[in-house]
Short mmCIF file of C-alpha atoms in Angstrom, two decimals:
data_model
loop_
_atom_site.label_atom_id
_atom_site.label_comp_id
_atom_site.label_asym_id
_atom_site.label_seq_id
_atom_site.Cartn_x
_atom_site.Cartn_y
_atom_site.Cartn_z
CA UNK A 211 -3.06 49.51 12.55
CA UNK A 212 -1.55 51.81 10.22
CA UNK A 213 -0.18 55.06 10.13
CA UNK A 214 1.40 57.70 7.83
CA UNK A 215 3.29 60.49 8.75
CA UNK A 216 4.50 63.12 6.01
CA UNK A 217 7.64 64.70 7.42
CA UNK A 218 7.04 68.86 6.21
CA UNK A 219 3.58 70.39 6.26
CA UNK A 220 4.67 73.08 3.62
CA UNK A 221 7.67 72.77 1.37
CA UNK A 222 8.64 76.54 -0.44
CA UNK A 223 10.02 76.30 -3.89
CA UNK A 224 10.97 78.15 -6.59
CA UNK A 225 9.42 77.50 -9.85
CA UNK A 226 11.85 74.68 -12.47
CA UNK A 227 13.52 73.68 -9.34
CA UNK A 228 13.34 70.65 -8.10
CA UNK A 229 11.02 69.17 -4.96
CA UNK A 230 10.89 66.09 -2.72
CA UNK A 231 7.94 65.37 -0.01
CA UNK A 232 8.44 63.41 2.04
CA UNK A 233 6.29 59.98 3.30
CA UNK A 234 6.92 57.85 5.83
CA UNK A 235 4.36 54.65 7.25
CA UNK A 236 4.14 52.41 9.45
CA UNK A 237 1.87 49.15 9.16
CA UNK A 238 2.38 45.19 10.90
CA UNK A 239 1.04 44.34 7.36
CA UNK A 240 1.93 44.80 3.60
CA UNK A 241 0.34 48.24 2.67
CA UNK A 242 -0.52 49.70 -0.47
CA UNK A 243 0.83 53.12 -0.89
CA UNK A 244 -0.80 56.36 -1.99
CA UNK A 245 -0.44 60.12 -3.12
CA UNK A 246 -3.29 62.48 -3.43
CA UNK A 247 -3.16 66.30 -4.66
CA UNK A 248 -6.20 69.09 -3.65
CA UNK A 249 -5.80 72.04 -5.20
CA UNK A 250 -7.74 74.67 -3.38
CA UNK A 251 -11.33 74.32 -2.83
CA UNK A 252 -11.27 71.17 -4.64
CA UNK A 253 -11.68 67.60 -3.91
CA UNK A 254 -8.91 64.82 -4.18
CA UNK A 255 -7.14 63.55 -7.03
CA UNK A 256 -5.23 60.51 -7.47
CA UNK A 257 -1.40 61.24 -8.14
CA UNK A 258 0.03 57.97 -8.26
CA UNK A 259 0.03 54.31 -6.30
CA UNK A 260 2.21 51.31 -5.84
CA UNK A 261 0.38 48.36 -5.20
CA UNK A 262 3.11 45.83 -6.25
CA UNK A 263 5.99 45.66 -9.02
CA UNK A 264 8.15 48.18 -9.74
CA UNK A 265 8.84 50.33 -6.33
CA UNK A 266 9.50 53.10 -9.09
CA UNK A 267 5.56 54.71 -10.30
CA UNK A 268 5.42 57.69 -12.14
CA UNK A 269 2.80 60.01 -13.04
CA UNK A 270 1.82 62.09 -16.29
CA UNK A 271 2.53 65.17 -15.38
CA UNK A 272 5.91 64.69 -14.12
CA UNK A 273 5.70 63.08 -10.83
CA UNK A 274 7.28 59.86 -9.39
CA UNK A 275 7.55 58.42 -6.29
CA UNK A 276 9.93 55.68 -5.04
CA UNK A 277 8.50 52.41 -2.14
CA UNK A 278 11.53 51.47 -0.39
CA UNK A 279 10.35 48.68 2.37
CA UNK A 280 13.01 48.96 4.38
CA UNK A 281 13.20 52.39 5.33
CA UNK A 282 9.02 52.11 5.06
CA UNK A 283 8.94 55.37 2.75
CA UNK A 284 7.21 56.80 -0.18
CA UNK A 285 8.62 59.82 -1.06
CA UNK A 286 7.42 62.23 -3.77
CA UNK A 287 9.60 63.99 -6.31
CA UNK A 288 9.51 66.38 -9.18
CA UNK A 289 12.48 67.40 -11.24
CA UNK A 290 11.21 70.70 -12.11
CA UNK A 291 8.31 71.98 -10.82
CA UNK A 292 5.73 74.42 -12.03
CA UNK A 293 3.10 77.09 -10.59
CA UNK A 294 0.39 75.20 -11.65
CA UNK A 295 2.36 72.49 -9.20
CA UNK A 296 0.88 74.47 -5.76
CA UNK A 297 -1.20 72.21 -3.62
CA UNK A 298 -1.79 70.21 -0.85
CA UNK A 299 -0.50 66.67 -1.47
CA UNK A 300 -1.30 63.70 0.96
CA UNK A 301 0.55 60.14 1.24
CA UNK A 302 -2.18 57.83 2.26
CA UNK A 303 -1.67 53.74 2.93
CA UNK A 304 -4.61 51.22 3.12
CA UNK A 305 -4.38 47.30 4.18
CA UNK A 306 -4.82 45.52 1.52
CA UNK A 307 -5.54 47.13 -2.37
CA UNK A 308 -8.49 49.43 -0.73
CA UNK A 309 -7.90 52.99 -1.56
CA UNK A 310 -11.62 53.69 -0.27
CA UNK A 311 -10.19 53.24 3.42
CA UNK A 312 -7.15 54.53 2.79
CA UNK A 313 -5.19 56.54 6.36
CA UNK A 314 -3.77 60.07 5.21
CA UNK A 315 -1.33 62.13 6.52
CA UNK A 316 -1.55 65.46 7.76
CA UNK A 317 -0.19 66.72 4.02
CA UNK A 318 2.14 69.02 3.00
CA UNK A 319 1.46 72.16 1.23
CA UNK A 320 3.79 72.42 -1.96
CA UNK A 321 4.01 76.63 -2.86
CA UNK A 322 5.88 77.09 -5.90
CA UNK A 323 6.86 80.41 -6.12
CA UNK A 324 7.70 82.54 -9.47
CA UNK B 829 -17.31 59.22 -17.16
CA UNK B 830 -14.87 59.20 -14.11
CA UNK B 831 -16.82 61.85 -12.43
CA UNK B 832 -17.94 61.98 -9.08
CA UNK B 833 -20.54 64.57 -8.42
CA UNK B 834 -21.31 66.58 -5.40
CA UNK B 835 -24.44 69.01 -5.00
CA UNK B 836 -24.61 71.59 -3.36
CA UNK B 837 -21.00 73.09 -4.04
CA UNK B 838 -21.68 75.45 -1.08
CA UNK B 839 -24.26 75.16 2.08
CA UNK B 840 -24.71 77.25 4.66
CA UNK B 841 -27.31 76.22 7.47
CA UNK B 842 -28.29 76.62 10.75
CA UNK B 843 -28.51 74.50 13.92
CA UNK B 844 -31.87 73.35 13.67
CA UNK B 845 -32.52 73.04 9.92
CA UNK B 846 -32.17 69.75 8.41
CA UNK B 847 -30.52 69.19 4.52
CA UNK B 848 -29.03 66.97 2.84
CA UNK B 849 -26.13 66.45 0.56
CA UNK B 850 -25.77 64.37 -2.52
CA UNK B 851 -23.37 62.37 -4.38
CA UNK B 852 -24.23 60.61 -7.68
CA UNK B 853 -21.49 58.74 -10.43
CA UNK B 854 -22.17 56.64 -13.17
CA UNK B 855 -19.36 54.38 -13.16
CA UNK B 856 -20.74 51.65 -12.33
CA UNK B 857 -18.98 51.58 -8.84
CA UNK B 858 -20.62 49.76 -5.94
CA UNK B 859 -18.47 51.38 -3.08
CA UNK B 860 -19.30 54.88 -1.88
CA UNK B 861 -17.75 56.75 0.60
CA UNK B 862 -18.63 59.54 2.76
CA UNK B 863 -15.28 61.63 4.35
CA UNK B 864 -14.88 64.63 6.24
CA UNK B 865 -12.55 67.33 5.78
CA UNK B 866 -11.37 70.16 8.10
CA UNK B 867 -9.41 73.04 6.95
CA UNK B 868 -5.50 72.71 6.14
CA UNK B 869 -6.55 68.53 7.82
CA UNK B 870 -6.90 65.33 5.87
CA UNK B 871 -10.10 63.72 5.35
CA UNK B 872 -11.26 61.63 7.92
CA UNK B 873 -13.41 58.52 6.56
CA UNK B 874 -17.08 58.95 7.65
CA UNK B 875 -19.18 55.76 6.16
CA UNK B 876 -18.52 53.27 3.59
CA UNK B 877 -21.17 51.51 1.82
CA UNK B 878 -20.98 48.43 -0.09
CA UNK B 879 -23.28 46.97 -2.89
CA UNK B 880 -25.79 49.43 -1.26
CA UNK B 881 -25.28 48.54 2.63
CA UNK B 882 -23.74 50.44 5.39
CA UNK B 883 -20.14 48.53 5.96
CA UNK B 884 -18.18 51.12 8.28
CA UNK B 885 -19.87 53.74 10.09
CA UNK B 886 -16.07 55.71 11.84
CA UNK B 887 -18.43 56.49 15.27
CA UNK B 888 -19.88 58.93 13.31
CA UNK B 889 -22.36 60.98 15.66
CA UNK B 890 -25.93 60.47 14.38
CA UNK B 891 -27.26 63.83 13.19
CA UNK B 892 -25.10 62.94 10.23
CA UNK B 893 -27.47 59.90 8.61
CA UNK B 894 -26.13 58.60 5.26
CA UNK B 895 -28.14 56.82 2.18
CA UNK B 896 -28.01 54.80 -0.75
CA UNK B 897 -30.93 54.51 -2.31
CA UNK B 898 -29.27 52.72 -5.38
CA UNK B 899 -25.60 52.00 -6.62
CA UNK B 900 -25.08 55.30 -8.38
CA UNK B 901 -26.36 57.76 -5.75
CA UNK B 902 -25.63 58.55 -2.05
CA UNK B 903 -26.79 60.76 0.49
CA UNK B 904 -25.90 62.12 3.64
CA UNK B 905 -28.78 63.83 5.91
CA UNK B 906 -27.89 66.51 7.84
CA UNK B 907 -30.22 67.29 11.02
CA UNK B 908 -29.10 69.75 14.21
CA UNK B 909 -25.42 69.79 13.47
CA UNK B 910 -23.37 72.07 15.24
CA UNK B 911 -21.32 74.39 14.40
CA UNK B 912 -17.75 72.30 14.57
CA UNK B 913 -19.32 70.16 11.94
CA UNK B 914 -18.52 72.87 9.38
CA UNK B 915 -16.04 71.56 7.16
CA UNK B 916 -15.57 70.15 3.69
CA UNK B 917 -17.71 66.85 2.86
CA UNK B 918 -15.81 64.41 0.20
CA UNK B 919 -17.79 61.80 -1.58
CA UNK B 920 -16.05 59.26 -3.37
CA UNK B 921 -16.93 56.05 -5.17
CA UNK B 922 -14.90 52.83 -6.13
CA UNK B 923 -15.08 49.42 -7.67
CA UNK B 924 -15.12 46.41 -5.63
CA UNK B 925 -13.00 43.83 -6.26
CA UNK B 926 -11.73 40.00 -5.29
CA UNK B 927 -11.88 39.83 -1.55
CA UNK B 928 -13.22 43.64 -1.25
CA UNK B 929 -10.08 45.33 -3.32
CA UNK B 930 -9.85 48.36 -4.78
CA UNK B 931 -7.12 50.17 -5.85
CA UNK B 932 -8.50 53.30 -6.80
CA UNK B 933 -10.81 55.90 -5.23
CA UNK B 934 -12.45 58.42 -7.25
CA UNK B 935 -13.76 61.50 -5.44
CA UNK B 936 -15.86 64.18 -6.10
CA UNK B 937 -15.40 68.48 -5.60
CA UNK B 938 -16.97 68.28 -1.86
CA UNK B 939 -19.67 70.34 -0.58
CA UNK B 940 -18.32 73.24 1.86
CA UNK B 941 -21.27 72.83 4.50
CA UNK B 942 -20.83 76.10 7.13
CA UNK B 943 -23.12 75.48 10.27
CA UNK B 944 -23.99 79.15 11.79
#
């Protein structure tokens, strides 16, 4: 079994600085690693994945986020961040390349503040 | 067309009506998913159907019935829910690849079902 656990539920920041949430997993398997964003009253996006490769992905708007195997993380970062930047974001893992039955984590609410 | 699409947006119904919600894409996907979210919680993965048959069914309690009546639509009937089953339903859809892979999930603007 897997299991993800993101490490702040909200993470207050001011707008251009810079952000990092946090992911870490835990699987007896290789995993394929996810991040989601919901903005409010809104359904799920895709932000980025790592299925294999490069442990560095990046996003288009502005968003990377680094595998490192031996600490079993994912985190999520963001140079400079915007308002438009406030959601919820979820790290998700699934066995095997199946995002469909993917295991999130609780999330962490990202407020970027003026 | 990467669009999943949920109707209705918003339902609000009681105990012993029965509805039903509906997903629908068109891209060509033959995985569909039904998940359930809670407020400030992350979905929770309902059903999963594959080329049009029920794969994973998560113990799901059965006034919550799901459908696929083809490879672009699926349902999910709703009979004598109760009122913790208000939350935020998530379709999404998928392709299906080499030993069941997938490596992206596509899912739609939910319907916020409130059960009064």
């Amino acid at each position: 079994a897997q299991s993800v656990t993101q490490l702040d539920s909200q993470v207050p920041v001011f707008e251009e600085a810079p952000v990092e949430l946090r992911c870490n997993y835990s699987s007896s398997v290789s995993v394929y690693l996810f991040w989601y964003v919901q903005y409010p009253n809104q359904g799920l996006q895709l932000l980025l994945k790592y299925l294999s490769g490069s442990t560095l992905v990046e996003s288009i708007n502005g968003f990377e986020a680094e595998f490192n195997k031996s600490q079993t993380s994912f985190h999520l970062r963001k140079p400079s961040v915007h308002i438009s930047d406030t959601a919820e974001y979820f790290c998700a893992v699934s066995k095997g390349t199946n995002a469909g039955k993917s295991t999130f984590g609780d999330g962490t609410t990202l407020t970027v503040k003026p | 067309d990467t669009e999943v699409t949920q109707t209705p947006k918003h339902l609000v119904m009681g105990m012993t009506n029965k509805k039903s919600l509906k997903c629908e894409q068109h891209m060509g996907h033959r995985a569909m998913y039904w998940y359930k979210q809670k407020a400030k919680k992350p979905p929770e993965l309902m059903f999963v159907y594959s080329y049009e048959k029920l794969s994973i069914n998560e113990s799901v309690p059965s006034r919550f019935s799901p459908e696929c009546p083809n490879s672009s639509l699926l349902n999910l009937h709703l009979h004598a829910l109760q009122p913790e089953d208000s939350a935020l339903y998530l379709c999404a859809s998928s392709q299906v690849g080499e030993g069941g892979a997938n490596t992206e999930a596509f899912f739609g603007q939910g319907t916020r079902l409130t059960v009064v």
